PDB file of C-alpha atoms and ligand atoms in Angstrom:
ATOM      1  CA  UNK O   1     121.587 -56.921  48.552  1.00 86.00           C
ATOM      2  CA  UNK O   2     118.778 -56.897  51.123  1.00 94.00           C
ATOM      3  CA  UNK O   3     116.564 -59.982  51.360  1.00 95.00           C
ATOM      4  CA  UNK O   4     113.529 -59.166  52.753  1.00 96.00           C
ATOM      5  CA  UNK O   5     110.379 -61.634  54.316  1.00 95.00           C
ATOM      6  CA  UNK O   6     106.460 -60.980  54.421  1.00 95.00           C
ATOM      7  CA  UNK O   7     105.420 -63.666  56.850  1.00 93.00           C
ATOM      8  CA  UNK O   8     101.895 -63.765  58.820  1.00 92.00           C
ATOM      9  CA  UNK O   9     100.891 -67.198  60.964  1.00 88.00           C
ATOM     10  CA  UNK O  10      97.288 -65.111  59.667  1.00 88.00           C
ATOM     11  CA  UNK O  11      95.943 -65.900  56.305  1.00 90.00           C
ATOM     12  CA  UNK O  12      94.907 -62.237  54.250  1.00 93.00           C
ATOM     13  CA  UNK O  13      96.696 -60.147  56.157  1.00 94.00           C
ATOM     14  CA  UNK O  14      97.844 -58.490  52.977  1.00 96.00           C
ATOM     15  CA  UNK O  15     101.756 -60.234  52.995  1.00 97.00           C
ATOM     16  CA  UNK O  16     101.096 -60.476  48.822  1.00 98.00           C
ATOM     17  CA  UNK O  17     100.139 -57.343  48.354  1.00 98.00           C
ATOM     18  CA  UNK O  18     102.656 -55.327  50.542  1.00 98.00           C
ATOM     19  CA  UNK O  19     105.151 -57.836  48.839  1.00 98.00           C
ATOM     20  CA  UNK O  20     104.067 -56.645  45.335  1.00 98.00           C
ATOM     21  CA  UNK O  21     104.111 -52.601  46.240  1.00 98.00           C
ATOM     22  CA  UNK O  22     107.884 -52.906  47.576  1.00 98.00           C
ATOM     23  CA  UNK O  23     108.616 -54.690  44.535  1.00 98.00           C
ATOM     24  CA  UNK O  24     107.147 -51.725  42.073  1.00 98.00           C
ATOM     25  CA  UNK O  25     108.267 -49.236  44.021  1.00 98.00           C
ATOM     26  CA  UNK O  26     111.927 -50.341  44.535  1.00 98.00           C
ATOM     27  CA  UNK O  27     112.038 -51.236  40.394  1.00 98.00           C
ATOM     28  CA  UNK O  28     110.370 -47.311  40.172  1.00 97.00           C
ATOM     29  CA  UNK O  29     113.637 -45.936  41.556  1.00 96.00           C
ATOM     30  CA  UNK O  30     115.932 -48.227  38.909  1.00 96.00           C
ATOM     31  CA  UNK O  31     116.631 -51.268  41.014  1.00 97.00           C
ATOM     32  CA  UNK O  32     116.573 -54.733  40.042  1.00 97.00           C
ATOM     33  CA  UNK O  33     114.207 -56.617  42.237  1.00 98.00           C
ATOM     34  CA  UNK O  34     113.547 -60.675  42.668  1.00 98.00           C
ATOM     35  CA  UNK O  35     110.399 -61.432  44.276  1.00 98.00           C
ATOM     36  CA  UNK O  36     110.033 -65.268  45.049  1.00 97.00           C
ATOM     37  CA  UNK O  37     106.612 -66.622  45.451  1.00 97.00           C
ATOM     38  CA  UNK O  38     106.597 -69.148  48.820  1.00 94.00           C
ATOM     39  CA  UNK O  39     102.893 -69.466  48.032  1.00 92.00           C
ATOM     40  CA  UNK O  40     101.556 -72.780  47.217  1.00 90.00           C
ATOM     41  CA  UNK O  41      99.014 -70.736  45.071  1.00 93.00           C
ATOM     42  CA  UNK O  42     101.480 -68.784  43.602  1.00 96.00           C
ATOM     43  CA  UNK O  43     100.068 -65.258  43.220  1.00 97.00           C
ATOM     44  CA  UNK O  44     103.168 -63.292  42.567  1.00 98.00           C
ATOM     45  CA  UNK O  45     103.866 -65.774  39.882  1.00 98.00           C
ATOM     46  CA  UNK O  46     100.334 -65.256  37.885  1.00 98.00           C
ATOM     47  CA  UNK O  47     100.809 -61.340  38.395  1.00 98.00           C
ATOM     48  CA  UNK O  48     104.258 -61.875  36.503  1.00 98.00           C
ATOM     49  CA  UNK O  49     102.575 -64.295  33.715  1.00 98.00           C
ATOM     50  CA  UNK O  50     100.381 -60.930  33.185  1.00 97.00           C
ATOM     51  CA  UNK O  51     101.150 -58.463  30.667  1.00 95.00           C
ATOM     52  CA  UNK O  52     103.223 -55.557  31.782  1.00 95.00           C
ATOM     53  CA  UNK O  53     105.677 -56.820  34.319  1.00 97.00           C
ATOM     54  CA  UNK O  54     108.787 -54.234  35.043  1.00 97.00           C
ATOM     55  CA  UNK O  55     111.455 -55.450  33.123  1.00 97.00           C
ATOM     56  CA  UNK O  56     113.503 -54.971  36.370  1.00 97.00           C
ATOM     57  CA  UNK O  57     111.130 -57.799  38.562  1.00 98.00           C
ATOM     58  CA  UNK O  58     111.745 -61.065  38.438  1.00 98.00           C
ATOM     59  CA  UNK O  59     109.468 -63.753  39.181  1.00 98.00           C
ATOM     60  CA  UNK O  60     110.675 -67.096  40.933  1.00 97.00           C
ATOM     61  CA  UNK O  61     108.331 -69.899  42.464  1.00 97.00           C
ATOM     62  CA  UNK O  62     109.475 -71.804  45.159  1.00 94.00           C
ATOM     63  CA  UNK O  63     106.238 -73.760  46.219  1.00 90.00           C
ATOM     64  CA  UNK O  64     108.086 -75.236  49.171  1.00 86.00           C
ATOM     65  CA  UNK O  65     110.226 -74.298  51.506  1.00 82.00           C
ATOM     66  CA  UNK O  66     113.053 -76.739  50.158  1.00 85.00           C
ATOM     67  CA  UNK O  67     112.254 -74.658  46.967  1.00 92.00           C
ATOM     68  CA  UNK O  68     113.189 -71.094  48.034  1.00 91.00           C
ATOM     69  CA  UNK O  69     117.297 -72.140  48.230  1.00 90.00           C
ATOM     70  CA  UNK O  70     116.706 -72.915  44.604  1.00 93.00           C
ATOM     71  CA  UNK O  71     114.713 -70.326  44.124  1.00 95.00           C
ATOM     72  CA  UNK O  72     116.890 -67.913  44.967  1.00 93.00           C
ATOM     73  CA  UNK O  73     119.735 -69.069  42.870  1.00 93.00           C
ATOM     74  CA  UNK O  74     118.038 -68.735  39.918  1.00 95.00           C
ATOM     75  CA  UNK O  75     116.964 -65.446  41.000  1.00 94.00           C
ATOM     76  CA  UNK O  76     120.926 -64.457  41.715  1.00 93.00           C
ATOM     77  CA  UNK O  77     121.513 -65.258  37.701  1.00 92.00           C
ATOM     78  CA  UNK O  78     119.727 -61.510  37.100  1.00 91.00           C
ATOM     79  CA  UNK O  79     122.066 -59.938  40.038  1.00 94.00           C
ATOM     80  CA  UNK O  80     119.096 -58.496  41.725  1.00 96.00           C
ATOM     81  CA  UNK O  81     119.595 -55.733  44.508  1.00 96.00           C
ATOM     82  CA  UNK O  82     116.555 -56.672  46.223  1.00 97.00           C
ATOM     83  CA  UNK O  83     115.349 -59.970  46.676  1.00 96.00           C
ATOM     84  CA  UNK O  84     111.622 -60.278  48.464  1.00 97.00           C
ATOM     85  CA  UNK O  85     110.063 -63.641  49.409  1.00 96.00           C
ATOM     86  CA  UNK O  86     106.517 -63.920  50.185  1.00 95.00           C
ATOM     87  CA  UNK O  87     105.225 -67.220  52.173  1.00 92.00           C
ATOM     88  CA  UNK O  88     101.717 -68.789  52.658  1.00 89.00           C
ATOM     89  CA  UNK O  89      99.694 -67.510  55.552  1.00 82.00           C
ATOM     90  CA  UNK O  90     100.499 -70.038  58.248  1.00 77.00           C
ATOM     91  CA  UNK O  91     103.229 -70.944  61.054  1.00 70.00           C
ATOM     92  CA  UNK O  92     104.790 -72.892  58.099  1.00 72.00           C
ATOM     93  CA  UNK O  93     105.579 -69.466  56.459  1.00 68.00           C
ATOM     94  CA  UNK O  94     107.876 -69.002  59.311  1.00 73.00           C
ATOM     95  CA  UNK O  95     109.772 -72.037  57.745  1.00 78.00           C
ATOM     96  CA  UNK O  96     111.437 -70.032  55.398  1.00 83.00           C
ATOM     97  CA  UNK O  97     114.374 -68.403  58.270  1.00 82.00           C
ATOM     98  CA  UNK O  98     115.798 -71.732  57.435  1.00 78.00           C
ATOM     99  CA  UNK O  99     116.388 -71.572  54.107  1.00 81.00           C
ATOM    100  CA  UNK O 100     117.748 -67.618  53.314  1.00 86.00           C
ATOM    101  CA  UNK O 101     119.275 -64.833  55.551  1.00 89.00           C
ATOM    102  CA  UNK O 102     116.837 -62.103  56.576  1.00 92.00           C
ATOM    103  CA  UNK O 103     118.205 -58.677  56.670  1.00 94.00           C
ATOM    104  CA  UNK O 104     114.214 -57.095  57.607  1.00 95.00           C
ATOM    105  CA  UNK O 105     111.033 -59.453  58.480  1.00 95.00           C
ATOM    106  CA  UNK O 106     107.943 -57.783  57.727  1.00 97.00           C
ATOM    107  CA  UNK O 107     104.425 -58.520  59.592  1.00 96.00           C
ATOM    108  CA  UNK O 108     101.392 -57.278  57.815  1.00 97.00           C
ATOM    109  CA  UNK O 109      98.221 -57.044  59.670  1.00 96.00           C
ATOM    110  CA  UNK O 110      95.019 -54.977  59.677  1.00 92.00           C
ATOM    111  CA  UNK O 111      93.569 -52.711  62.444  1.00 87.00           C
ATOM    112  CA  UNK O 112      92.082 -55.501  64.624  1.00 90.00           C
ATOM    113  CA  UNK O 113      92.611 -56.668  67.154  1.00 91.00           C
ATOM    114  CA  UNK O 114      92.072 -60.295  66.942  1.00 92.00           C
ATOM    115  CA  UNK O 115      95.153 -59.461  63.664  1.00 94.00           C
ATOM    116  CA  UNK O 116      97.115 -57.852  66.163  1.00 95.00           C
ATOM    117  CA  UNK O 117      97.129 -60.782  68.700  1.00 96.00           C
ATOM    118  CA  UNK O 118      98.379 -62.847  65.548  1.00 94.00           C
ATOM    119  CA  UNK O 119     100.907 -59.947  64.532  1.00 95.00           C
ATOM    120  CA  UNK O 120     102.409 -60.434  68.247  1.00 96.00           C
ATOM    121  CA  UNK O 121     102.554 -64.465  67.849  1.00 94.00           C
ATOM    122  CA  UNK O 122     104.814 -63.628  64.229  1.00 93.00           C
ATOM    123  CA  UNK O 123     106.921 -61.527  66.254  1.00 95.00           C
ATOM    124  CA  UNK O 124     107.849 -64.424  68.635  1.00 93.00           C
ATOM    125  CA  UNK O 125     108.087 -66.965  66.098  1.00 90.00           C
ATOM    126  CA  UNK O 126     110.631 -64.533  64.208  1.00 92.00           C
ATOM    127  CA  UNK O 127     112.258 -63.889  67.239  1.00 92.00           C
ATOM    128  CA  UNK O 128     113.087 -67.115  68.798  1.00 90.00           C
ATOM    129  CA  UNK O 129     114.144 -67.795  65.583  1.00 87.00           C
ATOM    130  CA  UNK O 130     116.355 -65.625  65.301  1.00 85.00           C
ATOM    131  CA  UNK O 131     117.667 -66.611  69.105  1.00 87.00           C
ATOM    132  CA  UNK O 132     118.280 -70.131  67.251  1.00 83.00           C
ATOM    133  CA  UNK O 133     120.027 -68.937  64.794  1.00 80.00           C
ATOM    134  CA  UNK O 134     122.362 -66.866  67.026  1.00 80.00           C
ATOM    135  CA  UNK O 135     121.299 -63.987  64.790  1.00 80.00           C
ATOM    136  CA  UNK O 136     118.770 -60.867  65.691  1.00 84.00           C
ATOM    137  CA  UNK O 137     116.343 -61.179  63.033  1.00 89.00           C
ATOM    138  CA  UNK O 138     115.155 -57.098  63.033  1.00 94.00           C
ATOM    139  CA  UNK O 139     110.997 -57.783  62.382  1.00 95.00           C
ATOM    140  CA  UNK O 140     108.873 -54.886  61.837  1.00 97.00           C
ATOM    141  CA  UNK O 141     104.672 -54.817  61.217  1.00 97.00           C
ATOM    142  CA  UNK O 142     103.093 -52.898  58.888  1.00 97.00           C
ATOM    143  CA  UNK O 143      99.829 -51.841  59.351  1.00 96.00           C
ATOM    144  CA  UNK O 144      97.762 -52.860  55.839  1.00 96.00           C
ATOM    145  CA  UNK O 145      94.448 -51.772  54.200  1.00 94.00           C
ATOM    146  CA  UNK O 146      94.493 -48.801  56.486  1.00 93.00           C
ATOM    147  CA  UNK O 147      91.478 -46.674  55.334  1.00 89.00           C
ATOM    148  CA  UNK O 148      92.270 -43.624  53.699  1.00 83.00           C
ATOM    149  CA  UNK O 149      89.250 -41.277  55.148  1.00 75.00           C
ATOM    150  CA  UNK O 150      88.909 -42.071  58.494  1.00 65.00           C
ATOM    151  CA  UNK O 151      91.358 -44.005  60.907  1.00 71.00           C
ATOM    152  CA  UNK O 152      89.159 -46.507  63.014  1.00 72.00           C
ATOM    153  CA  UNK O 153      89.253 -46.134  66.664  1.00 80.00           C
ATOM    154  CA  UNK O 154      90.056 -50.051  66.294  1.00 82.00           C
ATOM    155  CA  UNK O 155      93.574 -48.663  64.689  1.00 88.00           C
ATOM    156  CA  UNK O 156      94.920 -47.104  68.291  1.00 90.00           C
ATOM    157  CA  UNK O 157      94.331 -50.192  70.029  1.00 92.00           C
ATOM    158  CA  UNK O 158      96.010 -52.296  68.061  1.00 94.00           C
ATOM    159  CA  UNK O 159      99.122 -50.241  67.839  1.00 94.00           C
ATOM    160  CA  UNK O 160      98.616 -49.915  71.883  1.00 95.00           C
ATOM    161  CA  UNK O 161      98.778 -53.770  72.223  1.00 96.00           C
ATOM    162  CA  UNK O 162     102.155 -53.674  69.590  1.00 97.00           C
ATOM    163  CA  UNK O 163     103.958 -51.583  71.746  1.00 96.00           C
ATOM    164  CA  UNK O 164     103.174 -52.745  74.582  1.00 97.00           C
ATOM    165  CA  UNK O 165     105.198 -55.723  73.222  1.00 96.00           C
ATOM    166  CA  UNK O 166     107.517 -53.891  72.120  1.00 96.00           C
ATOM    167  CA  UNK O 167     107.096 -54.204  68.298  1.00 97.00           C
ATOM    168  CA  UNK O 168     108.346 -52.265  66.107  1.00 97.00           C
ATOM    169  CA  UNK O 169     105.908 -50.866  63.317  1.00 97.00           C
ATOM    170  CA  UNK O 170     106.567 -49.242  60.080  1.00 97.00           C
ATOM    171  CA  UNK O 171     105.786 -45.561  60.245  1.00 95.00           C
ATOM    172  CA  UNK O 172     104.082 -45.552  56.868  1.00 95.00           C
ATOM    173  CA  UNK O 173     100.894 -47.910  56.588  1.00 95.00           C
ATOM    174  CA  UNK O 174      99.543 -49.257  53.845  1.00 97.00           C
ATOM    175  CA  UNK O 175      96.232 -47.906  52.631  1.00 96.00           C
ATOM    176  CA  UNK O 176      93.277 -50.047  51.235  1.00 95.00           C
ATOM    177  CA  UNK O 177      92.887 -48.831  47.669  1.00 96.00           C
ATOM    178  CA  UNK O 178      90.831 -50.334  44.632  1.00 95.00           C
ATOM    179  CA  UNK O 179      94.040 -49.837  42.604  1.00 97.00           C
ATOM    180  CA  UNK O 180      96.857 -52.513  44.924  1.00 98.00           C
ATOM    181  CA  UNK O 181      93.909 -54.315  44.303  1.00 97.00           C
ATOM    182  CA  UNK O 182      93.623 -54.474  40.486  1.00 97.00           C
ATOM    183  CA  UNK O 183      97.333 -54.777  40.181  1.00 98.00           C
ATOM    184  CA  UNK O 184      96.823 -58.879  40.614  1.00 98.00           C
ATOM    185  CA  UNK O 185      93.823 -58.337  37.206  1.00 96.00           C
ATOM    186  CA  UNK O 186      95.677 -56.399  34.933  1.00 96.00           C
ATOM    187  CA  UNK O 187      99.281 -57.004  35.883  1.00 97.00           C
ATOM    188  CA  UNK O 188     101.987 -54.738  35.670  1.00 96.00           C
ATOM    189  CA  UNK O 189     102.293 -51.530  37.624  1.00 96.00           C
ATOM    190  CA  UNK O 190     100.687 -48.569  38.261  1.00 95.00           C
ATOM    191  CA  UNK O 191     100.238 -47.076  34.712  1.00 92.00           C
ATOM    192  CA  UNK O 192      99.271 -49.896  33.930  1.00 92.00           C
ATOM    193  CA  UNK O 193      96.462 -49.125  35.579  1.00 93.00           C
ATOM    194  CA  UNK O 194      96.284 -45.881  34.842  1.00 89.00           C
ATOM    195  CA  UNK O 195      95.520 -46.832  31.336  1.00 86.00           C
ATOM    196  CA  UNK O 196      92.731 -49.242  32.493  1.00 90.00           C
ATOM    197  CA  UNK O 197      91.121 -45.805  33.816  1.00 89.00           C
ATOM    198  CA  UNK O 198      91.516 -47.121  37.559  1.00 92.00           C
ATOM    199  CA  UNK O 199      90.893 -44.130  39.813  1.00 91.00           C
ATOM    200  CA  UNK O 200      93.146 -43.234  42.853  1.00 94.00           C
ATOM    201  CA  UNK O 201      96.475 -44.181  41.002  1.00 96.00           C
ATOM    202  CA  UNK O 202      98.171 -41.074  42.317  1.00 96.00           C
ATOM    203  CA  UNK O 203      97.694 -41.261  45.980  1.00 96.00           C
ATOM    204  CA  UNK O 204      98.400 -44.640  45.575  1.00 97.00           C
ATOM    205  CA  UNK O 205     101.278 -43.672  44.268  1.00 97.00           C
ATOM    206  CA  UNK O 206     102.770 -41.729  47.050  1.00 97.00           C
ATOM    207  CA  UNK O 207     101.585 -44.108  49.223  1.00 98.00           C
ATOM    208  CA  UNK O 208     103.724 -46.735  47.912  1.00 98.00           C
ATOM    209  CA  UNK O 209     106.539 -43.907  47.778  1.00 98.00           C
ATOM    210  CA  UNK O 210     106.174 -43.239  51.441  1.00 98.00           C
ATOM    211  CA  UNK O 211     106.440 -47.159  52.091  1.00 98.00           C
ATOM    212  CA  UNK O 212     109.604 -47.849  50.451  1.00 98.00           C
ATOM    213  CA  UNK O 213     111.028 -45.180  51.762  1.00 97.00           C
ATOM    214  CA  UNK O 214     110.143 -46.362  55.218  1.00 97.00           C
ATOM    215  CA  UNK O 215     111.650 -50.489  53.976  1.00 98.00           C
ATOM    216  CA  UNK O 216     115.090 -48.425  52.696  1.00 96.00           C
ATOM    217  CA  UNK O 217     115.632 -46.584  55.816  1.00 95.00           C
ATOM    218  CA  UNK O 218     115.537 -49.882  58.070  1.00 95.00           C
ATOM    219  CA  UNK O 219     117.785 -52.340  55.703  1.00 93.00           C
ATOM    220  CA  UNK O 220     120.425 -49.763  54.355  1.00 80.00           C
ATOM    221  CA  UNK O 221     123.696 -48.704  56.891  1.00 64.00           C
ATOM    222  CA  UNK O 222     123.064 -44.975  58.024  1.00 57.00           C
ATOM    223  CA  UNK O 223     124.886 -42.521  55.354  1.00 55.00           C
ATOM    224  CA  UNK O 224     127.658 -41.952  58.064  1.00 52.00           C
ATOM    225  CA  UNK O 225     128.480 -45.341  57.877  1.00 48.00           C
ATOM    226  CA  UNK O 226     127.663 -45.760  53.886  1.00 50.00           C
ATOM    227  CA  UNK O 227     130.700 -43.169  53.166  1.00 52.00           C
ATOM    228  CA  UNK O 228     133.504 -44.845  55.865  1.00 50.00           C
ATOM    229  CA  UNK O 229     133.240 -48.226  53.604  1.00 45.00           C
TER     230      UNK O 229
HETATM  231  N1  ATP G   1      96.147 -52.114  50.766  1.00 89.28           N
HETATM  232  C1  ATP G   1      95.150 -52.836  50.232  1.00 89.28           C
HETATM  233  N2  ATP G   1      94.122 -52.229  49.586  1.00 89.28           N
HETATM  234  C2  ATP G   1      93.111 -52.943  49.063  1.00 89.28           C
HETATM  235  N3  ATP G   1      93.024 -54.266  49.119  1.00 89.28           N
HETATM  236  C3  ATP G   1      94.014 -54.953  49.742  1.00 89.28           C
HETATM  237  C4  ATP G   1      95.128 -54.282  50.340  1.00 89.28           C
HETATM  238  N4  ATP G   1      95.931 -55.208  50.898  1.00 89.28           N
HETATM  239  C5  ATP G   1      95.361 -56.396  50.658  1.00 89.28           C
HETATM  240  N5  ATP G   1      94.207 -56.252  49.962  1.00 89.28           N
HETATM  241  C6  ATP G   1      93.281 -57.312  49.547  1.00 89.28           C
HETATM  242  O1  ATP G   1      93.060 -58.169  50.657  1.00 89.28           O
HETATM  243  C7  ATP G   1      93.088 -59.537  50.284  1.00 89.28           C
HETATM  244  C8  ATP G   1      94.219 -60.252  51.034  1.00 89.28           C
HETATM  245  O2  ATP G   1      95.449 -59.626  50.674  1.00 89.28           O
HETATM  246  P1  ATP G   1      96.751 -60.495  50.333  1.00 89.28           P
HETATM  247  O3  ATP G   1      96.434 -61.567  49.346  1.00 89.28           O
HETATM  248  O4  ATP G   1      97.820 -59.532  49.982  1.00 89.28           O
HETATM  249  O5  ATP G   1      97.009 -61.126  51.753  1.00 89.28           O
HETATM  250  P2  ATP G   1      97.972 -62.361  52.133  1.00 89.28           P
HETATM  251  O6  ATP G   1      98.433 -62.116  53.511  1.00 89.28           O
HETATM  252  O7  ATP G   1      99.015 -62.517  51.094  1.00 89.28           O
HETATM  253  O8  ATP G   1      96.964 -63.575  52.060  1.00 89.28           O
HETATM  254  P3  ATP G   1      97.351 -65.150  52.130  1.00 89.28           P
HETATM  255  O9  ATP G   1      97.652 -65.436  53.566  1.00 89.28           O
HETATM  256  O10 ATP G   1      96.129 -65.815  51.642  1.00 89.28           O
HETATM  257  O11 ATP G   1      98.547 -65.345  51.262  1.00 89.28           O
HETATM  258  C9  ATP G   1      93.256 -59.542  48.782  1.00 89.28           C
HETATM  259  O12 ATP G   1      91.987 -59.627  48.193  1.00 89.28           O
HETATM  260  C10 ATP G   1      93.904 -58.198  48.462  1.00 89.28           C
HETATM  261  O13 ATP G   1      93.564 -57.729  47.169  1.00 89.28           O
HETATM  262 MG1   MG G   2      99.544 -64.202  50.017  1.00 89.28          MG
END
């Protein structure tokens, strides 16, 4: 049961969104999926209150940190496989390594590079941490809103100043589309969409495909290992 964490000291970086898109693309391939909302201004929870939520997402609101404990008890009471906590865009979010057991942090962040100087701060904060803890927290960015067309010179020099760090980054980014977008106005998932006539619902749907793909690979045991248990 992997619990994974969008955190961002960075406000916008797109931690709601990605949070959302691993949510409807985990339920797409039949799994159960809680996603609580560490958001004082709870957007998960008003995309649930929408019509058209998978039957196999969950909605929980934990507008504190003391809250997400809670939060995710309630959440256990549907035996989710996946439980995915989103947090407010500040070094509060960070807060949240107290409360639940992280098997994947995930760092959203544009191509700046003023986002990637932010994306390197999360990284600390997650890892030291994790060096409280006595636990590696693994912590991964994910490059968001990533035009489609063209990919800004920007882009390279922000993945430069990641590695240079040493941070890892998701191989599949996240590209800006009109349709991740109206997913918080009409609610639901992608057909839902598609019957609201929103264009670019297919490549938005392999993009999403590609992404939790790239999620699975890093929280689930290598299949060597999956067939000696
Ligand atoms: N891939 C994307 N394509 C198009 N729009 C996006 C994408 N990702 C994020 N956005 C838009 O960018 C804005 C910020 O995204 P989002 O709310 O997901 O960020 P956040 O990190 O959760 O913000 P906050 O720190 O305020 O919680 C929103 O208007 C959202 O619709
Ligand atoms: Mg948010």
């Amino acid at each position: 049961m992997p619990n994974i964490a969008f955190i961002s000291p960075k406000g916008g970086a797109g931690k709601t969104t990605a949070a959302l898109l691993l949510a409807l693309g985990l339920a797409e391939r039949g799994a159960r999926v809680a996603l609580i909302d560490s958001d004082p201004n709870k957007p998960l929870v008003r995309w649930g209150a929408l019509p058209r939520r998978p039957e196999a997402i969950t909605v929980h609101a934990a507008p504190t940190v003391q809250d997400i404990r809670d939060a995710a008890q309630e959440a256990r009471r549907r035996d989710p496989e996946w439980t995915i906590v989103d947090t407010e865009g500040s070094v509060r979010g960070a807060m949240i390594f107290a409360a639940l057991r992280f098997d994947l942090v995930l760092t959203p962040l544009n191509g700046s590079p003023m986002d990637a100087v932010e994306a390197i701060k999360a990284a600390e904060l997650v890892a030291s941490f994790g060096r409280r803890a006595g636990n590696h927290l693994p912590h991964h960015c994910l490059l968001s809103r990533v035009p489609a067309a063209l990919k800004p010179r920007s882009l390279a020099t922000v993945v430069g100043m990641l590695r240079e760090q040493d941070i890892d980054i998701l191989p599949t980014p996240l590209i800006e589309k009109e349709a991740f977008r109206a997913l918080f106005e009409v609610g639901g998932d992608l057909s839902s969409l598609e019957a609201h006539g929103i264009s670019g619902v297919a490549a938005a749907r392999r993009n999403i495909e590609a992404y939790v793909e790239a999620v699975n690979e890093l929280v689930q045991p290598p299949k060597a290992f999956r067939h000696a248990c």
